[in-house]
Short mmCIF file of C-alpha atoms and ligand atoms in Angstrom, two decimals:
data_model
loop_
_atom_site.label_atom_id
_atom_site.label_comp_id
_atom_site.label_asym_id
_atom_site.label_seq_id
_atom_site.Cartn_x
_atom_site.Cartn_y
_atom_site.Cartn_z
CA UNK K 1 20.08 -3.53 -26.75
CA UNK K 2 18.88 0.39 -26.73
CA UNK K 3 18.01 1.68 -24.05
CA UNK K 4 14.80 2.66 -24.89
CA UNK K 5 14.18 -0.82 -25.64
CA UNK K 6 15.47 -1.55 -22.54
CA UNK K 7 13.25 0.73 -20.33
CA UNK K 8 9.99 -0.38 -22.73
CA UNK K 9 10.81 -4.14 -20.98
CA UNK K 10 12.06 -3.05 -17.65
CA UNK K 11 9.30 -0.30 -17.07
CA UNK K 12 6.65 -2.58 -17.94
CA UNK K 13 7.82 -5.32 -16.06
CA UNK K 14 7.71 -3.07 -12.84
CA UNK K 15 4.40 -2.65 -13.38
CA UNK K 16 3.01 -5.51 -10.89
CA UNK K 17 4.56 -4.24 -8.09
CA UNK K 18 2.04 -2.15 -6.30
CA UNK K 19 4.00 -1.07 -3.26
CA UNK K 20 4.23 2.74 -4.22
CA UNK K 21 2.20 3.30 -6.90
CA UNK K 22 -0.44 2.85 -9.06
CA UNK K 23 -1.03 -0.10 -11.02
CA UNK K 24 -0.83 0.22 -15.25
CA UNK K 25 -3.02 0.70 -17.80
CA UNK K 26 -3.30 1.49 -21.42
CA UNK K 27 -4.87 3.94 -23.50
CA UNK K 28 -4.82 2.96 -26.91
CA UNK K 29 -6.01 6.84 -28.74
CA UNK K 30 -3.21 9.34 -27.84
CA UNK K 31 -4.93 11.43 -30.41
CA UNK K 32 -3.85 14.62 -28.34
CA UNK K 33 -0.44 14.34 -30.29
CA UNK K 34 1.58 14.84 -27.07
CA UNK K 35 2.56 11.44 -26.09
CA UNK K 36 0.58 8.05 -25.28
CA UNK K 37 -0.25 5.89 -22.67
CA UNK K 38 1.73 2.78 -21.63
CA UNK K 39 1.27 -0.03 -19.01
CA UNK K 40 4.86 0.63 -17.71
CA UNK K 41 6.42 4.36 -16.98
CA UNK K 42 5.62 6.80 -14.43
CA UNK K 43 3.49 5.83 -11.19
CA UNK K 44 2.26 7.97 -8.74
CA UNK K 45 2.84 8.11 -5.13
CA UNK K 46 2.23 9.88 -2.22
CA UNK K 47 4.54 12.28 -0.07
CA UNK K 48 3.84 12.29 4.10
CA UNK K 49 2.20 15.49 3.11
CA UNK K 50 -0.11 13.91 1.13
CA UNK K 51 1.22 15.50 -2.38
CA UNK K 52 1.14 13.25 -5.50
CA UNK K 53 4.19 12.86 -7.07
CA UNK K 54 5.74 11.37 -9.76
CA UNK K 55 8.38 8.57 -10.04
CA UNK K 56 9.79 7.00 -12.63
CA UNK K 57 9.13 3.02 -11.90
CA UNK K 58 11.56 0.15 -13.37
CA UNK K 59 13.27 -2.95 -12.52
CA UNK K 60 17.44 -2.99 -13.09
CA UNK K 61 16.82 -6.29 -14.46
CA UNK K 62 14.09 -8.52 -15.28
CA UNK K 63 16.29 -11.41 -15.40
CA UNK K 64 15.79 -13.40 -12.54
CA UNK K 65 17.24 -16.86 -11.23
CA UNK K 66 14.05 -17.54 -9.02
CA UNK K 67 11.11 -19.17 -10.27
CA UNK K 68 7.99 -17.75 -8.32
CA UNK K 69 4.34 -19.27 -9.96
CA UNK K 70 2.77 -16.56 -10.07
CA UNK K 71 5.81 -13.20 -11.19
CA UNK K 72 5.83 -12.92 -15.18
CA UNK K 73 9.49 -12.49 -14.99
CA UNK K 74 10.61 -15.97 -13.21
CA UNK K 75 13.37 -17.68 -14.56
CA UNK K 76 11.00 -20.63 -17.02
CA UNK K 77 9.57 -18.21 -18.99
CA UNK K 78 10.36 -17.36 -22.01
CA UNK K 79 10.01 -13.48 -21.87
CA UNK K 80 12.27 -10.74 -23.88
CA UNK K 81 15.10 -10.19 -20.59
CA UNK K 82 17.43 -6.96 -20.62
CA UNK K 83 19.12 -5.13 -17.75
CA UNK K 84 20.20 -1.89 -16.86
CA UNK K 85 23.71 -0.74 -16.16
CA UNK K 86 23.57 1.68 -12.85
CA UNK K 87 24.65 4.28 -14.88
CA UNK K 88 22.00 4.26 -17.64
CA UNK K 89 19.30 4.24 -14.78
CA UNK K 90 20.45 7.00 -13.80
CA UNK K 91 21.78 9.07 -17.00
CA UNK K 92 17.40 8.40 -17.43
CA UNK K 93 16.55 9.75 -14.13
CA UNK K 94 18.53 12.55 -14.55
CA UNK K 95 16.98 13.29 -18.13
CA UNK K 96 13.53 12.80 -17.17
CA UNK K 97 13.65 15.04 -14.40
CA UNK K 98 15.71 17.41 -15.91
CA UNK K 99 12.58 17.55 -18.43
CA UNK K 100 10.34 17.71 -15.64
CA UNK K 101 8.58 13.93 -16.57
CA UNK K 102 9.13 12.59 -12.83
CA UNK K 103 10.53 13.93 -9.25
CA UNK K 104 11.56 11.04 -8.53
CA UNK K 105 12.99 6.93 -9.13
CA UNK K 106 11.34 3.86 -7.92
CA UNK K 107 13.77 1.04 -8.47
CA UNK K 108 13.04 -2.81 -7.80
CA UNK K 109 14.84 -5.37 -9.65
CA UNK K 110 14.17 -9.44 -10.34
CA UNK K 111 16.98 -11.49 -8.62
CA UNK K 112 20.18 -11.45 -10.97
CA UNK K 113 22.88 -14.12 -9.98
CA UNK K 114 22.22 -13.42 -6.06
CA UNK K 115 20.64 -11.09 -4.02
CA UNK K 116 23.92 -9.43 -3.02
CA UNK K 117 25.37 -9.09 -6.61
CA UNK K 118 21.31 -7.58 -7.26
CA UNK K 119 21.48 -5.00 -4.37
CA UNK K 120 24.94 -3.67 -4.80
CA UNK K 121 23.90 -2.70 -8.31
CA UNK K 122 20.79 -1.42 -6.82
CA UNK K 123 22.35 0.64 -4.42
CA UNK K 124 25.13 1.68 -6.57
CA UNK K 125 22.09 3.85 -8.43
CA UNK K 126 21.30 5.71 -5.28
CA UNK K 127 24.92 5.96 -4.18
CA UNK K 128 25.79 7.97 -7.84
CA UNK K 129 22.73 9.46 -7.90
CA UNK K 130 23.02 11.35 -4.55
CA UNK K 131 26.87 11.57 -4.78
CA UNK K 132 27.51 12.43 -8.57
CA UNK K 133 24.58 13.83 -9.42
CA UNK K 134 23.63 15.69 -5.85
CA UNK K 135 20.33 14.08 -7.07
CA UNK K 136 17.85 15.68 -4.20
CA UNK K 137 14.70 13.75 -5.24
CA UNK K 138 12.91 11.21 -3.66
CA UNK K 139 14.14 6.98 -4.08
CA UNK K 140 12.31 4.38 -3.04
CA UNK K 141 14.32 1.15 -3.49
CA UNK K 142 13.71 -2.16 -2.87
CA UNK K 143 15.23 -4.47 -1.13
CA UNK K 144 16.39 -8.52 -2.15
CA UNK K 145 15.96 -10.43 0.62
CA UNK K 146 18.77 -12.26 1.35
CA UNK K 147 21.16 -9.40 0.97
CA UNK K 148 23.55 -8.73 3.80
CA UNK K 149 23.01 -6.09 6.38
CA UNK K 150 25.63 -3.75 5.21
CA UNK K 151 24.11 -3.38 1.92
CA UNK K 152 20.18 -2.64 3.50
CA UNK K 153 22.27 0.01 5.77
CA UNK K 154 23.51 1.80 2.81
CA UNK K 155 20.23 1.51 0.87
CA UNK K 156 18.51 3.07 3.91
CA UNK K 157 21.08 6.12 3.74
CA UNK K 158 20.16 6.87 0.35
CA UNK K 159 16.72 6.15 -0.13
CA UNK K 160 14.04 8.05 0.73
CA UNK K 161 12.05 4.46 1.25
CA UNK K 162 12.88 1.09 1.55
CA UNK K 163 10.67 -1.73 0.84
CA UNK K 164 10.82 -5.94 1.58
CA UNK K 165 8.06 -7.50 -0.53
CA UNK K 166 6.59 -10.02 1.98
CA UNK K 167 4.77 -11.58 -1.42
CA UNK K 168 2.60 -14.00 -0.09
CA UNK K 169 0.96 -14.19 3.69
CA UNK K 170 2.48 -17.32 5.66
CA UNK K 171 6.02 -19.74 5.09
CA UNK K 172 3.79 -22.38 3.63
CA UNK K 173 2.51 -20.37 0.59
CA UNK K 174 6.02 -18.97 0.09
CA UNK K 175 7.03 -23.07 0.13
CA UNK K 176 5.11 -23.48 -2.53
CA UNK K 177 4.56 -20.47 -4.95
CA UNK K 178 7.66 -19.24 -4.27
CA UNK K 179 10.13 -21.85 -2.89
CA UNK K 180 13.57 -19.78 -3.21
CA UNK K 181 12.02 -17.30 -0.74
CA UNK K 182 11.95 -17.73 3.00
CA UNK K 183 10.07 -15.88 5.46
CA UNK K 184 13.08 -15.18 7.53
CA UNK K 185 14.98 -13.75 4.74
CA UNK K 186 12.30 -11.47 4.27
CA UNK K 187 11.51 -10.44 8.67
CA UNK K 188 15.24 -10.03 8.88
CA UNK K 189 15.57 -6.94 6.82
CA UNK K 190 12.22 -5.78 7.60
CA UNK K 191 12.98 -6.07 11.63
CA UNK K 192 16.73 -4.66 10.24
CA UNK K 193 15.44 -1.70 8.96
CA UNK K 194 12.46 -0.86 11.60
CA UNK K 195 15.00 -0.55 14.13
CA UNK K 196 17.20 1.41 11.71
CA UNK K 197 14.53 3.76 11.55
CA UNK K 198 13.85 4.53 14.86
CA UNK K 199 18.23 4.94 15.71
CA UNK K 200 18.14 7.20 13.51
CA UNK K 201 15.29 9.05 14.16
CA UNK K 202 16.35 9.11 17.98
CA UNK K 203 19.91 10.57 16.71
CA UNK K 204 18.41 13.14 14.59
CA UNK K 205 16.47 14.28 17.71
CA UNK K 206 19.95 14.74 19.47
CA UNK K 207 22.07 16.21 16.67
CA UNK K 208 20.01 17.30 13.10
CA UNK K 209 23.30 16.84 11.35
CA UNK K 210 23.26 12.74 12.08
CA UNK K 211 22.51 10.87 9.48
CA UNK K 212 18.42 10.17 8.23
CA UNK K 213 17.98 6.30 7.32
CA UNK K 214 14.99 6.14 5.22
CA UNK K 215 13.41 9.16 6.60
CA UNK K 216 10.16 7.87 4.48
CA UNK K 217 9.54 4.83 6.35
CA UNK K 218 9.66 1.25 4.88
CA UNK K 219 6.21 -0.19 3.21
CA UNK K 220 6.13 -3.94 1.93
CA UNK K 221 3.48 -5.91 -0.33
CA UNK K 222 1.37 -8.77 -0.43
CA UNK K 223 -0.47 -11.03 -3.30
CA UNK K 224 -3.63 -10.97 -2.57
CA UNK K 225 -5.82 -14.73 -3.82
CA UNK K 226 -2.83 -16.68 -5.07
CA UNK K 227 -3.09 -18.35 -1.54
CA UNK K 228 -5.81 -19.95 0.42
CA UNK K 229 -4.62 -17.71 3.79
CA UNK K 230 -8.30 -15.44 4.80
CA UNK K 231 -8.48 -12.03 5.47
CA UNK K 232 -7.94 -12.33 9.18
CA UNK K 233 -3.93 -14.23 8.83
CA UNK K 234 -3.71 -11.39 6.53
CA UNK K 235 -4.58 -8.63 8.12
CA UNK K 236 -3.13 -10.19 11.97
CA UNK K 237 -0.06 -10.33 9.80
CA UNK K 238 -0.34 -6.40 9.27
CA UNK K 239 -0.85 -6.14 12.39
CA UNK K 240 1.98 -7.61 13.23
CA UNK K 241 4.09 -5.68 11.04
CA UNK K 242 3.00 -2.34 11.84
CA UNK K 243 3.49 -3.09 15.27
CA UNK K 244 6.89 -4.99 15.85
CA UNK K 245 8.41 -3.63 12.50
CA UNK K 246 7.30 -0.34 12.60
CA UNK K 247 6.30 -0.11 8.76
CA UNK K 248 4.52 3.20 7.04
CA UNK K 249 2.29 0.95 4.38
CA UNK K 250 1.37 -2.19 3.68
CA UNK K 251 -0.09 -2.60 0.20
CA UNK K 252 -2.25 -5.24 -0.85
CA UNK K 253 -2.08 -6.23 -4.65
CA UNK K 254 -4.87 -8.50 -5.91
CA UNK K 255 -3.66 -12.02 -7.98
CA UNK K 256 -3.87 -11.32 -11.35
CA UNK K 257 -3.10 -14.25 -13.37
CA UNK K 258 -0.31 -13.86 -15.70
CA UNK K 259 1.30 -17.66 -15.99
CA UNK K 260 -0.71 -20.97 -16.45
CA UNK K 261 0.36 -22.98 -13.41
CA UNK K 262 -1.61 -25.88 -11.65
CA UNK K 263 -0.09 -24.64 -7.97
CA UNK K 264 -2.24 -21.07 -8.27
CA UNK K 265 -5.85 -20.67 -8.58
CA UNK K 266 -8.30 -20.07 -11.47
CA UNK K 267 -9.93 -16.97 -11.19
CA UNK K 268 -12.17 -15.13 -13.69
CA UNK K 269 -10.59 -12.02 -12.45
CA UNK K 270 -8.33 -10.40 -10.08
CA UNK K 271 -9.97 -10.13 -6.34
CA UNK K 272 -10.30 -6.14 -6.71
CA UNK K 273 -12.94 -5.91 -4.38
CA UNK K 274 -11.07 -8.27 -1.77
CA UNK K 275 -8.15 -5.93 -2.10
CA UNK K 276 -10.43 -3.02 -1.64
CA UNK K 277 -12.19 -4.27 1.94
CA UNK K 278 -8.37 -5.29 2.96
CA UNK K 279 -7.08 -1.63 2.17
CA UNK K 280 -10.06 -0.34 4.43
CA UNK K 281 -9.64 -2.76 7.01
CA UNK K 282 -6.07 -1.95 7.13
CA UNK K 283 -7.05 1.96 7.28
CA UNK K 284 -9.34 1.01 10.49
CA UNK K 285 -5.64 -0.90 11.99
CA UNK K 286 -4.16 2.11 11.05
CA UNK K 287 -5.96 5.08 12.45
CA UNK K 288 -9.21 3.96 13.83
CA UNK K 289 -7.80 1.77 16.99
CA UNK K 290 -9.24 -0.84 15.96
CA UNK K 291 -7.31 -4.67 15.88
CA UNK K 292 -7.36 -7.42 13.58
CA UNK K 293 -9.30 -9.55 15.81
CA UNK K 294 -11.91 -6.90 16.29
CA UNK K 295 -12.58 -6.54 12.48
CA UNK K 296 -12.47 -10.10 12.29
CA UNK K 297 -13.15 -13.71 13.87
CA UNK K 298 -12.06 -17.29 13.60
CA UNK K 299 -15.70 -17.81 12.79
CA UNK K 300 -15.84 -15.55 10.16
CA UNK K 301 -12.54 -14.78 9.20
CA UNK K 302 -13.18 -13.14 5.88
CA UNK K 303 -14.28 -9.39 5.23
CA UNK K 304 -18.07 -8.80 4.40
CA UNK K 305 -18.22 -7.92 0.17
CA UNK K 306 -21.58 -6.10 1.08
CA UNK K 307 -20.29 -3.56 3.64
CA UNK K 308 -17.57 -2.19 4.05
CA UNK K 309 -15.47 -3.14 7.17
CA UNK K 310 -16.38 -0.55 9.90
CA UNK K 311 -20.28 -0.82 8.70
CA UNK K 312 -20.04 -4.26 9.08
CA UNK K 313 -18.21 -4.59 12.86
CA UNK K 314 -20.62 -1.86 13.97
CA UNK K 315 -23.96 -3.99 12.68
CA UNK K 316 -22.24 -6.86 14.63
CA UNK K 317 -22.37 -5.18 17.66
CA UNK K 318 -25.79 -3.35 18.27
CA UNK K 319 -24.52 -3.21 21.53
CA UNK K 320 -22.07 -0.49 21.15
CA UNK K 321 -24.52 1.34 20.12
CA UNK K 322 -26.39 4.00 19.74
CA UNK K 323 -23.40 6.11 20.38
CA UNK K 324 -24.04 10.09 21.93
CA UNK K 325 -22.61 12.51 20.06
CA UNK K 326 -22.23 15.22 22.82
CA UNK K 327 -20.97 12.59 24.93
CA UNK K 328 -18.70 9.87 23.29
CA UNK K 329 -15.23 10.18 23.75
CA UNK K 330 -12.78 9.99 20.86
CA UNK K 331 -12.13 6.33 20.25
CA UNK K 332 -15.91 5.69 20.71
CA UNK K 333 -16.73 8.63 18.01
CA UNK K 334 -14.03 6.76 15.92
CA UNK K 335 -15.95 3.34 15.59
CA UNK K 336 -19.39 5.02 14.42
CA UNK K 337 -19.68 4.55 10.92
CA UNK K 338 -19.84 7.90 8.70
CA UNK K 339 -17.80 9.25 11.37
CA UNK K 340 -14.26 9.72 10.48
CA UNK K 341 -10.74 10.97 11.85
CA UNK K 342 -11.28 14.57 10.78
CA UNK K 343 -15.14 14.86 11.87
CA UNK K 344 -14.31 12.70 14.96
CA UNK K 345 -11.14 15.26 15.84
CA UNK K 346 -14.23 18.16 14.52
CA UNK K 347 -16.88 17.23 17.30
CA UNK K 348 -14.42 17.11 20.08
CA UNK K 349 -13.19 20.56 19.51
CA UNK K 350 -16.26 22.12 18.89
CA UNK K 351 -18.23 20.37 21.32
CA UNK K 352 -15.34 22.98 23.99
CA UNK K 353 -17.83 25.52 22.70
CA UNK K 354 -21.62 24.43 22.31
CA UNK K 355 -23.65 21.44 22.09
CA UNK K 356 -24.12 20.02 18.61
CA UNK K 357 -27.18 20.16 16.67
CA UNK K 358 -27.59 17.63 13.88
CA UNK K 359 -27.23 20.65 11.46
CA UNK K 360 -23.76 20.88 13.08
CA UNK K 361 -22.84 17.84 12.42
CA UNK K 362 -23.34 18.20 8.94
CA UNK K 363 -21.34 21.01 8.65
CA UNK K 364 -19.01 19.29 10.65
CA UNK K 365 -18.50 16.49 7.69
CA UNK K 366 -20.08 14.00 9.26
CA UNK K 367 -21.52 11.51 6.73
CA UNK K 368 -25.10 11.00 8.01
CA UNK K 369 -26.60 8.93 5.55
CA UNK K 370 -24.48 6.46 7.44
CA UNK K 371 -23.86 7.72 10.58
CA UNK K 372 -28.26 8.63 11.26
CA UNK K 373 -28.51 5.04 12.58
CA UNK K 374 -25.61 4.73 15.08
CA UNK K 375 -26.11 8.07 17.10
CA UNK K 376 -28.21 10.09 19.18
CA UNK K 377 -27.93 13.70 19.74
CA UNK K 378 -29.11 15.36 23.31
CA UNK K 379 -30.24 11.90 23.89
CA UNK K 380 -32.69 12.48 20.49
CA UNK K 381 -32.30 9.46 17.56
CA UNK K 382 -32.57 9.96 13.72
CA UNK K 383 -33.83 6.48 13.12
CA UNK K 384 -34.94 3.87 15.94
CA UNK K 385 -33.83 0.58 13.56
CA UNK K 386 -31.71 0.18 16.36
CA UNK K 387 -33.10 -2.52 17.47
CA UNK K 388 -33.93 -4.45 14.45
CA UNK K 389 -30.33 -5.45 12.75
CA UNK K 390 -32.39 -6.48 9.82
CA UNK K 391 -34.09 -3.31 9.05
CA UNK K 392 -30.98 -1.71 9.66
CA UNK K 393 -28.94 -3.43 6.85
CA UNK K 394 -31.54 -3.48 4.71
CA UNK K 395 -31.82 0.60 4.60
CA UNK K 396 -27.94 0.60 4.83
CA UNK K 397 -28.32 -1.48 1.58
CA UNK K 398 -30.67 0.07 -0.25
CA UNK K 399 -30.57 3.95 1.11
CA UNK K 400 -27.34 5.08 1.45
CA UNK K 401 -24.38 3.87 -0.17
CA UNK K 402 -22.96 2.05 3.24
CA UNK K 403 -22.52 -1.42 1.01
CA UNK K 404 -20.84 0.27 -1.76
CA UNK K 405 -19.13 -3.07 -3.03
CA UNK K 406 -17.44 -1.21 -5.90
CA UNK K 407 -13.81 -0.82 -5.75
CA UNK K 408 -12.33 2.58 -6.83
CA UNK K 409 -10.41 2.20 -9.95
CA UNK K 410 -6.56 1.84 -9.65
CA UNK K 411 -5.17 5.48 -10.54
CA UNK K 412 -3.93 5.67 -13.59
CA UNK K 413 -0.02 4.99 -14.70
CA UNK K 414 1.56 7.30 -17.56
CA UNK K 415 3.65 7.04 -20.11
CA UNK K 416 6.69 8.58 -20.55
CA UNK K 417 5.71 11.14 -23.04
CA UNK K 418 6.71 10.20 -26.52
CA UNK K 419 9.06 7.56 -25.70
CA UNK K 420 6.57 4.39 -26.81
CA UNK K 421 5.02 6.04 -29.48
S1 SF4 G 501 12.20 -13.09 -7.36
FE1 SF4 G 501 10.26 -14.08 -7.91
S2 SF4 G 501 8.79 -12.34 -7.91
FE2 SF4 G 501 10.85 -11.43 -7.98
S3 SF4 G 501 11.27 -11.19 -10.17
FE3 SF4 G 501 12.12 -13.17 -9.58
S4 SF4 G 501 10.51 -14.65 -10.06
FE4 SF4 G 501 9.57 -12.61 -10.00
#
């Protein structure tokens, strides 16, 4: 097989794994005459400086021995299968960012004869890439669970990030949508490589010439509706794993159904706006101190599709606020909806230097169509619905935005110009 016929399969085959990138999509005019669009080719990503870039995202193989429900590529069906050699991935990451198409590879791979035999080949890539080819861009690679420890180690040492698809939320689901795949085999490597992590940034602290181990973190990723778990096992799970395992991301990809199977569930579409709430949710884990059980309950353990997560914990509990501006500490300023890292971090500082007026606040980026109905400033309120939770959602409905139930579109994924014309 060519490779270009090869990378047409193995590039769109990548394309349902969300955990660095954007998910596909087609554009059928390339009238512009300088390439096309494709579902499979270059994603997008994001550095820890928060530039874009651009990596070139395949599978090694799509040939896989496991037989998960709901993964196009599993073993029973009858798809076109081809698989790269490690030197033809990267002979085409070399080319394509010789030509300036990518700055970097993303490189997951279905299960082919074990996960050992998978990940050697896997790593094999990186090794010639950084070795050979003194290839300084960035790799993300994935890791098989079930692969021994010595071959994460030397995936960590030359990748920029490592990732352990955790698939589906709980042992059960994996039991039956996935039965080849065990939860351990996928916390081992996880727990593996978050202590990894922290060695070596410890050593690097002592001595900058010791070695970095996946100086990008590790990020994992989670089907989103092909299970009955709710949002709260989901997001305690997060939780969980930013806590004890010490991971950058976790990345939530919404079902979409691609095989007919009685085990998964019917859906008219993929859960987009599910997926949306959990990212935000996830963002309030993240940087807004706030914990799974906070967001949500046993008695209502699913996120609100009218507002969005920190709207809805704040209409929950009247009694946090109204919330002083020239008085709240951080945290507090934090949970205020409209208010957010950057205007929170904004009021502190400049509050050193004057009161705030609600013109400063404003300036200061705070989003007040939101935010008008949670504070006071000097002890003054914007809108006394305070006390009447009702009201209050209803003008958060209908004024302002605050129930946006719209999920952003996924960015889109490129081709790689002129190669599927
Ligand atoms: S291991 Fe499962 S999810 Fe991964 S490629 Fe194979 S069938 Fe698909």
């Amino acid at each position: 097989m060519e490779t270009l016929e090869k990378l047409q399969i193995l590039s769109g085959a990548a394309r349902y794994d969300a955990s660095c990138a954007s998910s596909g999509s087609r554009r059928q005019d390339a009238s512009c005459g300088t390439g096309n669009t494709s579902q499979g080719g270059i994603c997008h990503s994001w550095s820890d400086d928060g530039r874009c870039i651009s990596l070139l995202k395949i599978l090694l193989s799509n040939d896989c021995i496991y037989d998960c429900a709901y993964c196009v590529n599993r073993a029973t069906n009858p798809v076109p299968r081809a698989s790269f050699s490690a030197r033809e991935v990267v002979e085409l990451t070399m080319e394509f960012y010789r030509r300036n198409y990518i700055e970097g590879l993303f490189l997951s791979s279905a299960v082919m004869q074990s996960p050992d035999h998978t990940m050697e080949r896997m790593v094999g890539v990186a090794e010639l890439l950084r070795t050979e080819e003194r290839f300084g861009g960035y790799i993300h690679l994935k890791i098989i669970p079930g692969s021994s420890s010595a071959l994460v180690r030397k995936a960590g040492l030359y990748a920029d990030r490592i990732s352990v698809n955790i698939e589906l939320p709980s042992q059960e689901s994996l039991r039956r949508l996935a039965p080849q795949k065990h939860k351990q085999a996928i916390l081992e490597p996880m727990s593996l490589i978050g202590r990894q992590i922290q060695e070596s940034m410890l050593e690097r602290k002592a001595s900058r010439h010791a070695p970095r181990f996946a100086p990008a973190g590790q990020s994992t990723q989670m089907i989103i509706g092909a299970s009955p778990e709710s949002d709260l096992q989901i997001l305690r799970l997060s939780e969980g794993l930013y806590r004890k395992m010490h991971l950058k991301r976790v990345y939530y990809s919404a079902f979409v159904p691609v095989n007919a199977d009685n085990r998964l569930p019917v859906l008219a579409s993929p859960p987009l706006l599910r997926e949306h709430r959990l990212y935000q949710a996830d963002w309030l884990l993240r940087f807004y101190g706030f914990s799974a059980g906070e967001i949500l309950s046993d008695d209502a353990p699913n996120l609100d599709e009218t507002f969005d997560p920190k709207t809805s914990w704040a209409l929950r509990h009247p009694e946090f606020f109204p919330v002083e501006i020239n008085r709240a500490d951080y945290g507090t300023l934090l949970r205020v909806p409209g208010i957010g890292v950057t205007s929170a971090r904004r009021i502190v500082a400049a509050r050193r230097f004057s009161v705030i007026t609600p013109e400063g606040l404003k300036r200061i980026g705070v989003v007040m169509k939101r935010a008008k109905y949670f504070i006071t400033c000097s002890g003054r309120p914007f809108e006394k619905t305070g006390r009447q939770p009702e009201l209050l959602r209803s003008r958060l409905l209908i004024g302002d935005g605050a129930g946006e139930s719209i999920p952003e579109p996924p960015p889109k994924q490129l081709s790689l110009p002129g190669l599927f014309a």
